[in-house]
């Protein structure tokens, strides 16, 4: 039920390296309210949706394995 928006972001070195080595490491959204500030926060709804996306990705990867 989400519309993906693919954009380049700064960072993600560890995930990029792991993906290059064959372990899928998607950059799942984390809310990004006041990102990287002392006042950064994330809503429970955003965390729940992130879990839902991760579980669905795991199911897709398992089907394709």
mmCIF file of N, CA and C in Angstrom:
data_model
loop_
_atom_site.group_PDB
_atom_site.id
_atom_site.type_symbol
_atom_site.label_atom_id
_atom_site.label_comp_id
_atom_site.label_asym_id
_atom_site.label_seq_id
_atom_site.Cartn_x
_atom_site.Cartn_y
_atom_site.Cartn_z
ATOM 1 N N UNK A 1 0.789 -1.197 0.000
ATOM 2 C CA UNK A 1 0.000 0.000 0.000
ATOM 3 C C UNK A 1 0.834 1.265 0.000
ATOM 4 N N UNK A 2 2.139 1.148 -0.274
ATOM 5 C CA UNK A 2 3.011 2.319 -0.325
ATOM 6 C C UNK A 2 3.489 2.540 -1.740
ATOM 7 N N UNK A 3 3.691 3.792 -2.103
ATOM 8 C CA UNK A 3 4.300 4.118 -3.384
ATOM 9 C C UNK A 3 5.786 4.352 -3.151
ATOM 10 N N UNK A 4 6.671 3.493 -3.693
ATOM 11 C CA UNK A 4 8.101 3.682 -3.466
ATOM 12 C C UNK A 4 8.623 4.910 -4.199
ATOM 13 N N UNK A 5 9.527 5.598 -3.565
ATOM 14 C CA UNK A 5 10.207 6.738 -4.165
ATOM 15 C C UNK A 5 11.696 6.442 -4.129
ATOM 16 N N UNK A 6 12.276 6.108 -5.278
ATOM 17 C CA UNK A 6 13.690 5.766 -5.341
ATOM 18 C C UNK A 6 14.503 7.024 -5.562
ATOM 19 N N UNK A 7 15.392 7.303 -4.622
ATOM 20 C CA UNK A 7 16.296 8.440 -4.738
ATOM 21 C C UNK A 7 17.640 8.054 -4.151
ATOM 22 N N UNK A 8 18.662 8.739 -4.570
ATOM 23 C CA UNK A 8 19.988 8.535 -3.998
ATOM 24 C C UNK A 8 20.063 9.266 -2.670
ATOM 25 N N UNK A 9 20.708 8.634 -1.709
ATOM 26 C CA UNK A 9 20.912 9.285 -0.424
ATOM 27 C C UNK A 9 22.384 9.209 -0.063
ATOM 28 N N UNK A 10 22.802 10.094 0.792
ATOM 29 C CA UNK A 10 24.174 10.080 1.259
ATOM 30 C C UNK A 10 24.320 9.028 2.347
ATOM 31 N N UNK A 11 25.421 8.334 2.384
ATOM 32 C CA UNK A 11 25.666 7.350 3.432
ATOM 33 C C UNK A 11 25.327 5.950 2.978
ATOM 34 N N UNK A 12 25.096 5.084 3.946
ATOM 35 C CA UNK A 12 24.764 3.706 3.621
ATOM 36 C C UNK A 12 25.952 2.858 3.230
ATOM 37 N N UNK A 13 27.132 3.229 3.677
ATOM 38 C CA UNK A 13 28.353 2.518 3.276
ATOM 39 C C UNK A 13 28.298 1.050 3.654
ATOM 40 N N UNK A 14 27.919 0.736 4.893
ATOM 41 C CA UNK A 14 27.871 -0.660 5.322
ATOM 42 C C UNK A 14 26.884 -1.457 4.494
ATOM 43 N N UNK A 15 25.678 -0.909 4.315
ATOM 44 C CA UNK A 15 24.670 -1.607 3.525
ATOM 45 C C UNK A 15 25.089 -1.776 2.076
ATOM 46 N N UNK A 16 25.741 -0.770 1.516
ATOM 47 C CA UNK A 16 26.210 -0.863 0.136
ATOM 48 C C UNK A 16 27.233 -1.981 -0.009
ATOM 49 N N UNK A 17 28.134 -2.068 0.945
ATOM 50 C CA UNK A 17 29.177 -3.107 0.897
ATOM 51 C C UNK A 17 28.551 -4.496 1.032
ATOM 52 N N UNK A 18 27.627 -4.651 1.982
ATOM 53 C CA UNK A 18 26.980 -5.947 2.165
ATOM 54 C C UNK A 18 26.182 -6.348 0.931
ATOM 55 N N UNK A 19 25.474 -5.394 0.311
ATOM 56 C CA UNK A 19 24.731 -5.693 -0.919
ATOM 57 C C UNK A 19 25.685 -6.116 -2.022
ATOM 58 N N UNK A 20 26.807 -5.422 -2.153
ATOM 59 C CA UNK A 20 27.812 -5.768 -3.156
ATOM 60 C C UNK A 20 28.312 -7.196 -2.954
ATOM 61 N N UNK A 21 28.378 -7.623 -1.678
ATOM 62 C CA UNK A 21 28.870 -8.959 -1.352
ATOM 63 C C UNK A 21 27.775 -10.026 -1.466
ATOM 64 N N UNK A 22 26.554 -9.625 -1.847
ATOM 65 C CA UNK A 22 25.496 -10.594 -2.095
ATOM 66 C C UNK A 22 24.411 -10.676 -1.041
ATOM 67 N N UNK A 23 24.507 -9.887 0.029
ATOM 68 C CA UNK A 23 23.475 -9.890 1.058
ATOM 69 C C UNK A 23 22.573 -8.687 0.847
ATOM 70 N N UNK A 24 21.301 -8.899 0.462
ATOM 71 C CA UNK A 24 20.419 -7.758 0.209
ATOM 72 C C UNK A 24 20.261 -6.900 1.472
ATOM 73 N N UNK A 25 20.517 -5.617 1.345
ATOM 74 C CA UNK A 25 20.383 -4.701 2.482
ATOM 75 C C UNK A 25 19.684 -3.429 2.016
ATOM 76 N N UNK A 26 18.358 -3.511 1.843
ATOM 77 C CA UNK A 26 17.630 -2.323 1.398
ATOM 78 C C UNK A 26 17.656 -1.246 2.474
ATOM 79 N N UNK A 27 17.615 -0.017 2.047
ATOM 80 C CA UNK A 27 17.573 1.110 2.975
ATOM 81 C C UNK A 27 16.107 1.379 3.293
ATOM 82 N N UNK A 28 15.620 0.752 4.353
ATOM 83 C CA UNK A 28 14.221 0.893 4.747
ATOM 84 C C UNK A 28 14.047 2.240 5.439
ATOM 85 N N UNK A 29 12.984 2.897 5.117
ATOM 86 C CA UNK A 29 12.700 4.198 5.704
ATOM 87 C C UNK A 29 12.661 4.113 7.224
ATOM 88 N N UNK A 30 13.020 5.197 7.863
ATOM 89 C CA UNK A 30 13.068 5.204 9.325
ATOM 90 C C UNK A 30 12.383 6.441 9.897
ATOM 91 N N UNK A 31 11.521 7.037 9.155
ATOM 92 C CA UNK A 31 10.793 8.188 9.653
ATOM 93 C C UNK A 31 11.362 9.511 9.176
ATOM 94 N N UNK A 32 12.588 9.782 9.546
ATOM 95 C CA UNK A 32 13.317 10.969 9.104
ATOM 96 C C UNK A 32 12.701 12.291 9.532
ATOM 97 N N UNK A 33 12.065 12.351 10.691
ATOM 98 C CA UNK A 33 11.620 13.638 11.204
ATOM 99 C C UNK A 33 12.778 14.247 11.992
ATOM 100 N N UNK A 34 13.189 15.452 11.591
ATOM 101 C CA UNK A 34 14.343 16.138 12.201
ATOM 102 C C UNK A 34 15.593 15.253 12.139
ATOM 103 N N UNK A 35 15.811 14.679 10.972
ATOM 104 C CA UNK A 35 16.854 13.686 10.726
ATOM 105 C C UNK A 35 18.225 14.152 11.219
ATOM 106 N N UNK A 36 18.917 13.308 11.955
ATOM 107 C CA UNK A 36 20.272 13.536 12.482
ATOM 108 C C UNK A 36 20.384 14.783 13.358
ATOM 109 N N UNK A 37 19.323 15.119 14.050
ATOM 110 C CA UNK A 37 19.393 16.241 14.980
ATOM 111 C C UNK A 37 19.128 15.731 16.395
ATOM 112 N N UNK A 38 19.309 16.589 17.369
ATOM 113 C CA UNK A 38 18.997 16.209 18.751
ATOM 114 C C UNK A 38 17.513 15.935 18.918
ATOM 115 N N UNK A 39 16.708 16.458 18.025
ATOM 116 C CA UNK A 39 15.258 16.315 18.125
ATOM 117 C C UNK A 39 14.695 15.280 17.148
ATOM 118 N N UNK A 40 15.554 14.410 16.636
ATOM 119 C CA UNK A 40 15.092 13.383 15.703
ATOM 120 C C UNK A 40 14.090 12.461 16.401
ATOM 121 N N UNK A 41 13.042 12.092 15.682
ATOM 122 C CA UNK A 41 12.044 11.196 16.237
ATOM 123 C C UNK A 41 11.391 10.402 15.119
ATOM 124 N N UNK A 42 10.686 9.344 15.490
ATOM 125 C CA UNK A 42 9.953 8.530 14.530
ATOM 126 C C UNK A 42 8.641 8.108 15.194
ATOM 127 N N UNK A 43 7.593 8.072 14.422
ATOM 128 C CA UNK A 43 6.287 7.695 14.970
ATOM 129 C C UNK A 43 6.151 6.175 15.031
ATOM 130 N N UNK A 44 5.290 5.721 15.916
ATOM 131 C CA UNK A 44 5.012 4.284 16.019
ATOM 132 C C UNK A 44 4.441 3.757 14.703
ATOM 133 N N UNK A 45 3.630 4.577 14.015
ATOM 134 C CA UNK A 45 3.054 4.152 12.731
ATOM 135 C C UNK A 45 4.146 3.927 11.692
ATOM 136 N N UNK A 46 5.160 4.806 11.663
ATOM 137 C CA UNK A 46 6.265 4.622 10.719
ATOM 138 C C UNK A 46 7.049 3.349 11.032
ATOM 139 N N UNK A 47 7.292 3.091 12.314
ATOM 140 C CA UNK A 47 8.021 1.878 12.699
ATOM 141 C C UNK A 47 7.219 0.634 12.334
ATOM 142 N N UNK A 48 5.911 0.662 12.559
ATOM 143 C CA UNK A 48 5.061 -0.476 12.198
ATOM 144 C C UNK A 48 5.094 -0.731 10.695
ATOM 145 N N UNK A 49 5.039 0.332 9.895
ATOM 146 C CA UNK A 49 5.072 0.177 8.437
ATOM 147 C C UNK A 49 6.424 -0.363 7.980
ATOM 148 N N UNK A 50 7.510 0.087 8.617
ATOM 149 C CA UNK A 50 8.840 -0.414 8.271
ATOM 150 C C UNK A 50 8.921 -1.918 8.546
ATOM 151 N N UNK A 51 8.377 -2.369 9.674
ATOM 152 C CA UNK A 51 8.367 -3.801 9.992
ATOM 153 C C UNK A 51 7.565 -4.555 8.940
ATOM 154 N N UNK A 52 6.429 -4.018 8.552
ATOM 155 C CA UNK A 52 5.594 -4.663 7.531
ATOM 156 C C UNK A 52 6.358 -4.808 6.213
ATOM 157 N N UNK A 53 7.073 -3.768 5.818
ATOM 158 C CA UNK A 53 7.852 -3.810 4.576
ATOM 159 C C UNK A 53 8.961 -4.859 4.675
ATOM 160 N N UNK A 54 9.663 -4.888 5.803
ATOM 161 C CA UNK A 54 10.752 -5.852 5.983
ATOM 162 C C UNK A 54 10.233 -7.282 5.928
ATOM 163 N N UNK A 55 9.113 -7.555 6.597
ATOM 164 C CA UNK A 55 8.534 -8.898 6.581
ATOM 165 C C UNK A 55 8.127 -9.274 5.161
ATOM 166 N N UNK A 56 7.517 -8.358 4.429
ATOM 167 C CA UNK A 56 7.128 -8.659 3.040
ATOM 168 C C UNK A 56 8.343 -8.900 2.159
ATOM 169 N N UNK A 57 9.406 -8.124 2.333
ATOM 170 C CA UNK A 57 10.632 -8.363 1.565
ATOM 171 C C UNK A 57 11.211 -9.743 1.884
ATOM 172 N N UNK A 58 11.231 -10.103 3.151
ATOM 173 C CA UNK A 58 11.753 -11.422 3.540
ATOM 174 C C UNK A 58 10.940 -12.539 2.903
ATOM 175 N N UNK A 59 9.629 -12.381 2.834
ATOM 176 C CA UNK A 59 8.780 -13.397 2.204
ATOM 177 C C UNK A 59 9.076 -13.501 0.708
ATOM 178 N N UNK A 60 9.270 -12.358 0.053
ATOM 179 C CA UNK A 60 9.601 -12.369 -1.377
ATOM 180 C C UNK A 60 10.948 -13.048 -1.608
ATOM 181 N N UNK A 61 11.946 -12.692 -0.796
ATOM 182 C CA UNK A 61 13.278 -13.306 -0.960
ATOM 183 C C UNK A 61 13.221 -14.808 -0.702
ATOM 184 N N UNK A 62 12.415 -15.238 0.260
ATOM 185 C CA UNK A 62 12.302 -16.671 0.560
ATOM 186 C C UNK A 62 11.660 -17.404 -0.625
ATOM 187 N N UNK A 63 10.651 -16.803 -1.239
ATOM 188 C CA UNK A 63 9.991 -17.405 -2.397
ATOM 189 C C UNK A 63 10.963 -17.561 -3.561
ATOM 190 N N UNK A 64 11.861 -16.617 -3.708
ATOM 191 C CA UNK A 64 12.796 -16.623 -4.850
ATOM 192 C C UNK A 64 14.055 -17.461 -4.589
ATOM 193 N N UNK A 65 14.238 -17.890 -3.349
ATOM 194 C CA UNK A 65 15.460 -18.631 -2.991
ATOM 195 C C UNK A 65 15.406 -20.053 -3.516
#
